[in-house]
PDB file of C-alpha atoms in Angstrom:
ATOM      1  CA  UNK A   1     -31.949 -41.354  16.572  1.00 95.00           C
ATOM      2  CA  UNK A   2     -35.722 -41.312  17.250  1.00 97.00           C
ATOM      3  CA  UNK A   3     -37.875 -41.397  20.077  1.00 97.00           C
ATOM      4  CA  UNK A   4     -41.400 -42.750  20.442  1.00 97.00           C
ATOM      5  CA  UNK A   5     -43.701 -41.539  22.944  1.00 98.00           C
ATOM      6  CA  UNK A   6     -47.139 -42.805  21.594  1.00 98.00           C
ATOM      7  CA  UNK A   7     -49.824 -42.925  23.869  1.00 98.00           C
ATOM      8  CA  UNK A   8     -52.259 -46.018  24.618  1.00 98.00           C
ATOM      9  CA  UNK A   9     -54.930 -44.279  22.865  1.00 97.00           C
ATOM     10  CA  UNK A  10     -52.569 -43.565  19.743  1.00 98.00           C
ATOM     11  CA  UNK A  11     -51.574 -47.013  19.553  1.00 98.00           C
ATOM     12  CA  UNK A  12     -55.522 -48.061  19.735  1.00 97.00           C
ATOM     13  CA  UNK A  13     -55.144 -50.569  22.869  1.00 97.00           C
ATOM     14  CA  UNK A  14     -58.023 -51.489  25.032  1.00 96.00           C
ATOM     15  CA  UNK A  15     -57.917 -48.347  27.294  1.00 93.00           C
ATOM     16  CA  UNK A  16     -61.430 -48.540  28.024  1.00 91.00           C
ATOM     17  CA  UNK A  17     -61.069 -51.689  29.794  1.00 91.00           C
ATOM     18  CA  UNK A  18     -57.331 -51.771  31.298  1.00 93.00           C
ATOM     19  CA  UNK A  19     -54.610 -49.646  32.109  1.00 97.00           C
ATOM     20  CA  UNK A  20     -52.669 -49.927  29.033  1.00 97.00           C
ATOM     21  CA  UNK A  21     -49.800 -47.353  29.825  1.00 97.00           C
ATOM     22  CA  UNK A  22     -47.237 -49.807  30.235  1.00 97.00           C
ATOM     23  CA  UNK A  23     -47.932 -51.860  26.937  1.00 98.00           C
ATOM     24  CA  UNK A  24     -47.645 -48.801  24.980  1.00 98.00           C
ATOM     25  CA  UNK A  25     -44.365 -48.078  26.665  1.00 98.00           C
ATOM     26  CA  UNK A  26     -43.022 -51.584  25.660  1.00 98.00           C
ATOM     27  CA  UNK A  27     -44.034 -50.938  22.042  1.00 98.00           C
ATOM     28  CA  UNK A  28     -42.454 -47.299  21.755  1.00 98.00           C
ATOM     29  CA  UNK A  29     -39.486 -48.736  23.321  1.00 98.00           C
ATOM     30  CA  UNK A  30     -39.400 -51.969  21.059  1.00 98.00           C
ATOM     31  CA  UNK A  31     -39.658 -49.601  17.965  1.00 98.00           C
ATOM     32  CA  UNK A  32     -37.007 -46.940  19.301  1.00 98.00           C
ATOM     33  CA  UNK A  33     -34.478 -49.516  20.431  1.00 98.00           C
ATOM     34  CA  UNK A  34     -34.914 -51.522  17.178  1.00 98.00           C
ATOM     35  CA  UNK A  35     -34.622 -48.497  14.797  1.00 98.00           C
ATOM     36  CA  UNK A  36     -31.758 -46.745  17.005  1.00 98.00           C
ATOM     37  CA  UNK A  37     -29.391 -49.892  16.737  1.00 98.00           C
ATOM     38  CA  UNK A  38     -29.595 -49.889  13.045  1.00 98.00           C
ATOM     39  CA  UNK A  39     -32.042 -52.736  12.529  1.00 98.00           C
ATOM     40  CA  UNK A  40     -33.637 -52.807   9.181  1.00 98.00           C
ATOM     41  CA  UNK A  41     -37.318 -52.126   8.295  1.00 98.00           C
ATOM     42  CA  UNK A  42     -38.226 -56.039   8.322  1.00 98.00           C
ATOM     43  CA  UNK A  43     -36.162 -56.760  11.479  1.00 98.00           C
ATOM     44  CA  UNK A  44     -37.770 -53.813  13.301  1.00 98.00           C
ATOM     45  CA  UNK A  45     -41.451 -55.032  12.063  1.00 98.00           C
ATOM     46  CA  UNK A  46     -40.674 -58.353  12.687  1.00 98.00           C
ATOM     47  CA  UNK A  47     -39.666 -57.744  16.642  1.00 98.00           C
ATOM     48  CA  UNK A  48     -42.464 -55.188  17.022  1.00 98.00           C
ATOM     49  CA  UNK A  49     -44.963 -57.567  15.609  1.00 98.00           C
ATOM     50  CA  UNK A  50     -43.988 -60.642  18.049  1.00 98.00           C
ATOM     51  CA  UNK A  51     -43.992 -57.839  20.894  1.00 98.00           C
ATOM     52  CA  UNK A  52     -47.584 -56.814  20.114  1.00 98.00           C
ATOM     53  CA  UNK A  53     -48.490 -60.519  19.986  1.00 98.00           C
ATOM     54  CA  UNK A  54     -47.178 -60.905  23.552  1.00 97.00           C
ATOM     55  CA  UNK A  55     -49.416 -57.769  24.478  1.00 97.00           C
ATOM     56  CA  UNK A  56     -52.735 -59.056  22.627  1.00 97.00           C
ATOM     57  CA  UNK A  57     -54.615 -59.099  26.107  1.00 97.00           C
ATOM     58  CA  UNK A  58     -54.291 -55.259  25.935  1.00 97.00           C
ATOM     59  CA  UNK A  59     -55.523 -55.190  21.970  1.00 97.00           C
ATOM     60  CA  UNK A  60     -51.829 -54.692  20.831  1.00 98.00           C
ATOM     61  CA  UNK A  61     -52.661 -57.515  18.221  1.00 97.00           C
ATOM     62  CA  UNK A  62     -55.556 -56.104  16.801  1.00 97.00           C
ATOM     63  CA  UNK A  63     -55.846 -54.525  13.309  1.00 97.00           C
ATOM     64  CA  UNK A  64     -55.941 -51.136  14.530  1.00 97.00           C
ATOM     65  CA  UNK A  65     -52.531 -51.229  16.434  1.00 98.00           C
ATOM     66  CA  UNK A  66     -50.918 -53.439  13.816  1.00 98.00           C
ATOM     67  CA  UNK A  67     -51.880 -50.630  11.111  1.00 98.00           C
ATOM     68  CA  UNK A  68     -50.609 -47.925  13.521  1.00 98.00           C
ATOM     69  CA  UNK A  69     -47.257 -49.773  13.574  1.00 98.00           C
ATOM     70  CA  UNK A  70     -46.943 -49.780   9.753  1.00 98.00           C
ATOM     71  CA  UNK A  71     -47.807 -46.424   9.600  1.00 98.00           C
ATOM     72  CA  UNK A  72     -45.091 -45.280  12.325  1.00 98.00           C
ATOM     73  CA  UNK A  73     -42.580 -47.727  10.636  1.00 98.00           C
ATOM     74  CA  UNK A  74     -43.041 -46.437   7.066  1.00 98.00           C
ATOM     75  CA  UNK A  75     -42.399 -42.845   8.560  1.00 97.00           C
ATOM     76  CA  UNK A  76     -39.562 -43.459  10.443  1.00 97.00           C
ATOM     77  CA  UNK A  77     -38.066 -45.851   7.663  1.00 97.00           C
ATOM     78  CA  UNK A  78     -38.943 -43.353   4.604  1.00 93.00           C
TER      79      UNK A  78
END
Protein backbone atom coordinates (compact mmCIF):
# COMPACT_ATOMS: atom_id res chain seq x y z
CA UNK A 1 0.00 0.00 0.00
CA UNK A 2 1.05 3.57 -0.62
CA UNK A 3 0.28 6.81 1.17
CA UNK A 4 0.09 10.12 -0.73
CA UNK A 5 0.48 13.32 1.24
CA UNK A 6 1.45 15.92 -1.37
CA UNK A 7 0.87 19.57 -0.57
CA UNK A 8 -1.13 21.96 -2.77
CA UNK A 9 2.21 23.57 -3.66
CA UNK A 10 3.67 20.23 -4.78
CA UNK A 11 0.60 19.70 -6.93
CA UNK A 12 1.08 23.16 -8.44
CA UNK A 13 -2.42 24.32 -7.51
CA UNK A 14 -3.57 27.96 -7.39
CA UNK A 15 -2.47 28.48 -3.79
CA UNK A 16 -1.84 32.19 -4.39
CA UNK A 17 -5.55 32.88 -4.90
CA UNK A 18 -7.39 30.18 -2.90
CA UNK A 19 -7.11 27.58 -0.21
CA UNK A 20 -6.36 24.41 -2.14
CA UNK A 21 -5.84 22.09 0.82
CA UNK A 22 -9.01 20.10 0.24
CA UNK A 23 -8.33 19.79 -3.50
CA UNK A 24 -4.85 18.39 -2.78
CA UNK A 25 -6.31 15.93 -0.25
CA UNK A 26 -8.84 14.68 -2.81
CA UNK A 27 -6.16 14.21 -5.48
CA UNK A 28 -3.88 12.42 -3.01
CA UNK A 29 -6.75 10.19 -1.92
CA UNK A 30 -7.73 9.41 -5.50
CA UNK A 31 -4.26 8.12 -6.36
CA UNK A 32 -3.81 6.38 -3.03
CA UNK A 33 -7.16 4.57 -3.14
CA UNK A 34 -6.89 3.58 -6.80
CA UNK A 35 -3.41 2.13 -6.38
CA UNK A 36 -4.18 0.41 -3.08
CA UNK A 37 -7.29 -1.20 -4.60
CA UNK A 38 -5.05 -2.76 -7.26
CA UNK A 39 -6.16 -0.70 -10.24
CA UNK A 40 -3.85 -0.49 -13.23
CA UNK A 41 -1.75 2.54 -14.17
CA UNK A 42 -4.22 3.44 -16.92
CA UNK A 43 -7.26 3.15 -14.68
CA UNK A 44 -5.62 5.22 -11.94
CA UNK A 45 -4.56 7.79 -14.54
CA UNK A 46 -8.09 8.04 -15.96
CA UNK A 47 -9.76 8.36 -12.55
CA UNK A 48 -7.26 10.95 -11.33
CA UNK A 49 -7.46 12.86 -14.62
CA UNK A 50 -11.24 13.13 -14.30
CA UNK A 51 -10.91 14.24 -10.67
CA UNK A 52 -8.39 16.89 -11.69
CA UNK A 53 -10.86 18.18 -14.26
CA UNK A 54 -13.44 18.45 -11.46
CA UNK A 55 -11.02 20.64 -9.48
CA UNK A 56 -9.94 22.81 -12.41
CA UNK A 57 -10.98 26.01 -10.57
CA UNK A 58 -8.10 25.22 -8.19
CA UNK A 59 -5.67 24.89 -11.10
CA UNK A 60 -5.67 21.09 -10.98
CA UNK A 61 -6.26 20.76 -14.73
CA UNK A 62 -3.30 22.95 -15.74
CA UNK A 63 -0.17 21.49 -17.29
CA UNK A 64 1.96 21.54 -14.12
CA UNK A 65 -0.42 19.47 -11.96
CA UNK A 66 -1.07 17.08 -14.85
CA UNK A 67 2.67 16.60 -15.28
CA UNK A 68 3.06 16.10 -11.53
CA UNK A 69 0.36 13.40 -11.59
CA UNK A 70 2.22 11.58 -14.36
CA UNK A 71 5.49 11.77 -12.40
CA UNK A 72 3.80 10.36 -9.29
CA UNK A 73 2.11 7.55 -11.20
CA UNK A 74 5.30 6.66 -13.04
CA UNK A 75 7.10 6.46 -9.70
CA UNK A 76 4.55 4.28 -7.90
CA UNK A 77 3.85 2.00 -10.88
CA UNK A 78 7.58 1.66 -11.68
